[in-house]
Amino acid sequence: MFREISLTDLLISQNRGGHTLVDVRSQREFKESTIPGSINIPVFNDEERAEVGTIYKQIGADEAKVRGLGIFSKKLPTFIATFNKIETPITVFCWRGGMRSKTAATVLDLMGIHANRLNGGIRSYRQWVVHELEDKKFLPKLFVLNGYTGSGKTIILKKLYEEGYPVIDLEGMAGHRGSIFGQIGLEPSNQKKFDSLLLNEVTRYQNEPFVFIEGESRRIGKVSLPEFLNDKKEKGKQLFINIPIEVRVQNILDDYKPWESSIPFKEAFQLIKKHIHTPIAQQIESDLENGNFASATKLLLEFYYDPKYKHSSNQYTDEQKIHIDTVDVEDAYQKVIDTVKSIVLCTFP
């Protein structure tokens, strides 16, 4: 017989390592949000879940169970074979700890595969995440990377992470670059997914002396930062990266590749067109239409993004701000490291 496991015990087992969490919900549900580190082995795919749900609402629970059993029985060999490949202890879960996880755990037990079942399902995990983010106290100091759009902040953060420095990549978790064009080529996260990923990273770095983070507004795409982290970010040491506009333009083109998806860029531009002086807006629109993306990007920086950014940077005190003049991203990366090392040595002798 399978064993019910509490969320607390599950998190302890996960932190110890060598434990596999299996989300048995549909692919779409898994994609929208799950417990970080989980894998997806669905009882029903998206279409099957919709069919069973419709029967449940229109006819009744018994009929839905019969149809669900018929669907699931046909895929049992593949389902069991997939679980047989897992060599660690297993915990399965669905949304509420209901029929799908119960069915999965029961069938696995009958086939000699022991699996725990998360009591309360992922809903209990979501409730825990919300509570944790409301009361979280984050101890590390924050070094906040700032700079005009295209300064290579995300590239620098990735290089810092690759070198073993503690980094919280807000844009990566949000699936959004933080601008009106920020969702192009990416898949924006919803708040549930973002919160779970963020809590995972905050917990991971809780005992570090400092953490790198990017200077974002509280809202990034479809998600918002919790109050504790936004306040900590605003009070952190602000590193302002100054880099030539030609380099910034090239960074943006390398990142967005607008020639591969010109229509979304034209559509996004319409949302901000009214905020730009008419002759300039007309030139940007013409450049986008004719594929002159370098020209359009430079004009957007000069007449839209840079003025907005300059205004927002005035909120910080002189004691918070450190300006780093650079020639390119590689130079900026090295100077960020040198700057932080000098601060850390003074703070933590």
XYZ file of C-alpha atoms in Angstrom:
349
model
C 0.000 0.000 0.000
C 1.311 3.458 -0.864
C 2.090 5.941 1.913
C 0.763 9.474 2.272
C 3.544 11.995 2.823
C 3.238 15.529 4.157
C 4.651 18.521 2.332
C 7.148 19.106 5.151
C 8.509 15.558 4.896
C 8.593 15.791 1.109
C 10.659 18.996 1.157
C 13.093 17.420 3.619
C 13.502 14.378 1.353
C 13.950 16.601 -1.697
C 16.635 18.679 0.013
C 18.552 15.553 0.953
C 18.656 14.569 -2.712
C 18.060 11.215 -4.328
C 14.275 11.646 -4.421
C 12.109 11.970 -7.531
C 8.931 14.057 -7.528
C 6.451 13.089 -10.232
C 3.647 15.405 -11.290
C 0.928 13.182 -12.768
C -1.210 16.089 -14.000
C -1.513 16.935 -17.688
C 1.265 18.547 -19.701
C -0.458 21.940 -19.720
C -0.919 21.945 -15.940
C 2.709 20.929 -15.446
C 3.883 23.663 -17.791
C 1.885 26.325 -15.972
C 3.353 25.503 -12.551
C 4.780 22.612 -10.600
C 7.108 21.880 -7.707
C 10.628 22.808 -8.909
C 12.669 19.727 -9.756
C 9.626 17.588 -10.600
C 9.199 15.524 -13.728
C 5.919 15.016 -15.587
C 4.388 11.563 -16.138
C 0.707 12.363 -16.764
C -2.224 10.081 -16.066
C -4.193 12.029 -18.712
C -2.902 14.290 -21.464
C -4.540 17.682 -22.005
C -7.260 16.420 -24.346
C -8.087 13.401 -22.164
C -8.315 15.567 -19.057
C -10.697 17.932 -20.848
C -12.864 15.014 -21.968
C -13.093 13.470 -18.492
C -13.774 16.884 -16.970
C -16.610 17.526 -19.402
C -18.221 14.165 -18.584
C -17.891 14.927 -14.865
C -19.675 18.288 -15.237
C -22.354 17.259 -17.740
C -23.154 13.686 -16.674
C -21.634 12.834 -13.317
C -18.697 11.573 -11.274
C -19.322 7.841 -11.802
C -19.415 8.172 -15.576
C -16.257 10.294 -15.495
C -14.464 7.629 -13.443
C -15.466 4.905 -15.898
C -14.246 6.921 -18.871
C -11.054 7.865 -17.057
C -10.342 4.221 -16.227
C -10.878 3.267 -19.860
C -8.408 5.902 -21.054
C -5.801 5.127 -18.415
C -5.940 1.333 -18.810
C -4.788 1.587 -22.431
C -1.612 3.419 -21.467
C -0.710 1.356 -18.382
C 2.237 -0.542 -19.946
C 3.932 2.687 -21.024
C 3.083 4.378 -17.711
C 4.616 1.562 -15.657
C 7.649 1.276 -17.941
C 8.388 4.989 -17.476
C 8.284 4.683 -13.681
C 10.465 1.577 -13.809
C 13.291 3.748 -15.149
C 13.346 5.819 -11.950
C 16.000 4.528 -9.568
C 15.260 6.749 -6.549
C 12.390 6.908 -4.036
C 9.284 8.407 -5.663
C 6.511 10.769 -4.608
C 3.568 11.392 -6.931
C 1.175 14.318 -6.761
C -1.688 15.984 -8.599
C -3.628 19.176 -7.850
C -5.437 18.310 -4.599
C -4.025 14.904 -3.851
C -7.102 13.441 -5.519
C -7.993 10.697 -7.938
C -5.109 11.017 -10.367
C -2.325 10.695 -7.803
C -4.296 8.045 -5.886
C -4.777 6.024 -9.069
C -1.119 6.374 -10.020
C 0.155 5.370 -6.575
C -2.249 2.422 -6.337
C -1.333 1.044 -9.761
C 2.377 1.463 -9.062
C 1.990 -0.388 -5.753
C 0.190 -3.264 -7.492
C 3.125 -3.516 -9.905
C 5.673 -3.605 -7.090
C 6.835 -0.002 -7.473
C 6.678 1.844 -4.171
C 5.644 5.501 -4.399
C 4.572 8.029 -1.792
C 1.615 10.306 -2.465
C 1.734 13.974 -1.491
C -1.063 14.758 0.932
C -2.975 17.812 -0.323
C -1.272 17.768 -3.715
C 0.389 20.757 -5.318
C -2.323 22.982 -3.854
C -0.746 22.480 -0.413
C 2.620 23.409 -1.923
C 1.159 26.577 -3.485
C -0.337 27.611 -0.133
C 3.046 27.085 1.514
C 4.831 29.134 -1.156
C 2.434 32.066 -0.731
C 2.872 32.001 3.048
C 6.661 31.788 2.794
C 6.917 34.712 0.383
C 4.700 36.854 2.602
C 6.905 36.414 5.667
C 10.325 35.828 4.078
C 13.415 37.472 5.503
C 16.239 37.448 2.944
C 19.620 37.955 4.626
C 22.229 38.357 1.825
C 23.242 41.786 0.585
C 22.125 42.504 -2.980
C 24.312 43.815 -5.782
C 21.859 45.131 -8.357
C 22.994 45.359 -12.001
C 21.578 48.463 -13.652
C 22.176 50.122 -16.974
C 20.424 51.426 -20.034
C 18.552 48.878 -22.145
C 21.038 46.717 -24.054
C 23.872 47.073 -21.540
C 24.292 43.299 -21.370
C 23.057 42.885 -17.804
C 21.505 39.485 -18.499
C 24.674 38.271 -20.250
C 26.760 39.393 -17.274
C 24.453 37.632 -14.820
C 24.707 34.394 -16.793
C 28.511 34.619 -16.861
C 28.557 35.287 -13.113
C 26.354 32.248 -12.525
C 28.564 30.069 -14.716
C 31.556 31.129 -12.628
C 29.819 30.041 -9.429
C 28.591 33.386 -8.102
C 25.137 33.491 -6.448
C 22.686 34.916 -8.995
C 18.902 35.297 -8.996
C 17.809 35.598 -12.629
C 14.448 37.370 -12.393
C 13.977 37.690 -16.149
C 14.796 34.026 -16.674
C 12.222 32.927 -14.105
C 9.644 35.394 -15.420
C 10.200 34.322 -19.038
C 10.263 37.999 -19.943
C 12.962 40.622 -20.602
C 11.075 43.373 -18.809
C 10.242 45.666 -21.761
C 7.271 46.045 -24.088
C 9.162 43.752 -26.487
C 10.266 41.481 -23.644
C 8.023 38.495 -24.296
C 9.045 38.060 -27.953
C 10.658 34.667 -28.484
C 10.020 33.646 -24.874
C 7.241 31.947 -22.928
C 6.148 34.206 -20.044
C 5.614 32.540 -16.670
C 2.470 32.978 -14.623
C 2.644 34.100 -10.991
C 2.394 30.559 -9.590
C 5.359 29.300 -11.577
C 7.422 32.405 -10.889
C 6.759 32.293 -7.138
C 7.810 28.645 -6.909
C 11.042 29.221 -8.834
C 11.819 32.378 -6.878
C 11.283 30.779 -3.478
C 13.525 27.922 -4.535
C 16.339 30.353 -5.415
C 15.859 32.570 -2.361
C 16.054 29.516 -0.086
C 19.108 28.256 -1.950
C 21.049 31.479 -1.370
C 19.777 32.356 2.093
C 23.175 31.868 3.754
C 25.291 33.609 1.104
C 26.937 36.938 2.061
C 25.682 38.547 -1.172
C 23.642 37.815 -4.311
C 23.642 39.391 -7.784
C 20.295 40.471 -9.208
C 19.162 42.633 -12.113
C 17.562 46.039 -11.642
C 13.976 45.327 -12.659
C 10.735 47.071 -11.855
C 8.474 45.253 -9.439
C 6.410 43.902 -12.357
C 8.155 41.782 -14.983
C 5.854 40.698 -17.788
C 2.939 38.852 -16.179
C 4.470 38.512 -12.707
C 5.275 40.715 -9.726
C 8.088 40.541 -7.197
C 7.121 39.893 -3.576
C 7.398 42.945 -1.368
C 10.337 41.684 0.696
C 12.569 41.154 -2.353
C 11.526 44.339 -4.119
C 12.300 46.376 -0.983
C 15.638 44.610 -0.539
C 16.501 45.275 -4.187
C 15.674 48.973 -3.904
C 17.904 49.308 -0.847
C 20.799 47.324 -2.324
C 24.050 48.519 -3.872
C 23.234 49.714 -7.385
C 25.897 49.011 -10.029
C 25.257 51.200 -13.091
C 26.916 49.845 -16.231
C 27.724 52.521 -18.817
C 28.377 51.057 -22.261
C 28.471 52.698 -25.756
C 25.123 52.886 -27.519
C 26.488 51.108 -30.625
C 27.371 48.116 -28.457
C 23.967 48.233 -26.804
C 22.235 48.191 -30.183
C 24.229 45.140 -31.245
C 23.513 43.383 -27.936
C 19.786 43.897 -28.485
C 19.919 42.651 -32.069
C 21.896 39.562 -30.998
C 19.385 38.823 -28.244
C 16.076 39.527 -29.983
C 16.936 38.662 -33.610
C 14.031 40.832 -34.877
C 14.506 39.662 -38.480
C 13.218 36.256 -37.362
C 9.961 37.635 -35.927
C 9.363 41.090 -37.354
C 5.564 41.029 -36.995
C 5.562 40.800 -33.149
C 7.994 43.739 -33.049
C 5.703 45.851 -35.217
C 2.717 44.923 -33.063
C 4.565 45.702 -29.835
C 5.735 49.046 -31.184
C 2.123 50.131 -31.694
C 1.650 49.966 -27.913
C 4.265 52.668 -27.287
C 4.102 54.626 -30.549
C 1.946 57.387 -29.039
C 4.606 58.087 -26.390
C 7.251 58.990 -28.996
C 7.526 62.277 -30.903
C 5.592 61.771 -34.165
C 8.428 62.216 -36.724
C 10.656 59.822 -34.756
C 7.828 57.314 -34.358
C 7.203 57.420 -38.098
C 10.891 56.773 -38.784
C 10.965 53.822 -36.370
C 7.861 52.385 -37.999
C 9.419 52.789 -41.435
C 12.663 51.147 -40.277
C 10.773 48.173 -38.823
C 8.780 47.810 -42.034
C 11.922 47.886 -44.184
C 14.048 45.662 -41.956
C 16.365 48.456 -40.782
C 16.392 47.043 -37.276
C 19.647 48.663 -36.128
C 18.302 52.114 -36.931
C 14.934 51.384 -35.300
C 16.630 50.043 -32.180
C 18.903 53.060 -31.796
C 15.987 55.463 -32.145
C 13.953 53.504 -29.607
C 16.847 53.716 -27.157
C 17.480 57.419 -27.664
C 13.884 58.631 -27.690
C 11.988 56.149 -25.517
C 13.974 53.814 -23.261
C 16.916 56.004 -22.243
C 14.812 58.967 -21.062
C 12.585 56.637 -19.039
C 15.556 54.859 -17.510
C 17.360 58.082 -16.621
C 14.294 59.271 -14.760
C 13.910 56.016 -12.779
C 17.597 55.920 -11.767
C 17.247 59.202 -9.898
C 15.429 57.441 -7.053
C 18.658 56.046 -5.587
C 20.990 57.866 -3.214
C 24.574 58.689 -4.188
C 25.776 56.228 -1.512
C 23.900 53.411 -3.250
C 25.164 54.088 -6.766
C 28.399 52.921 -8.346
C 28.998 53.837 -11.997
C 31.072 51.415 -14.073
C 32.319 52.744 -17.424
C 32.988 49.967 -19.943
C 33.674 49.410 -23.634
C 31.808 46.101 -24.074
C 30.113 43.315 -22.130
C 33.308 41.391 -21.393
C 34.884 44.525 -19.982
C 31.737 45.196 -17.959
C 31.763 41.657 -16.552
C 35.343 41.930 -15.314
C 34.790 45.375 -13.826
C 31.663 44.189 -12.007
C 33.676 41.375 -10.416
C 36.521 43.721 -9.458
C 34.110 46.254 -7.989
C 32.219 43.716 -5.906
C 35.404 42.061 -4.670
C 36.699 45.384 -3.398
C 33.415 46.031 -1.570
C 33.215 42.536 -0.130
C 36.800 42.622 1.129
C 36.060 45.866 2.929
C 32.814 44.524 4.378
C 33.931 40.979 5.215
C 37.633 41.097 6.167
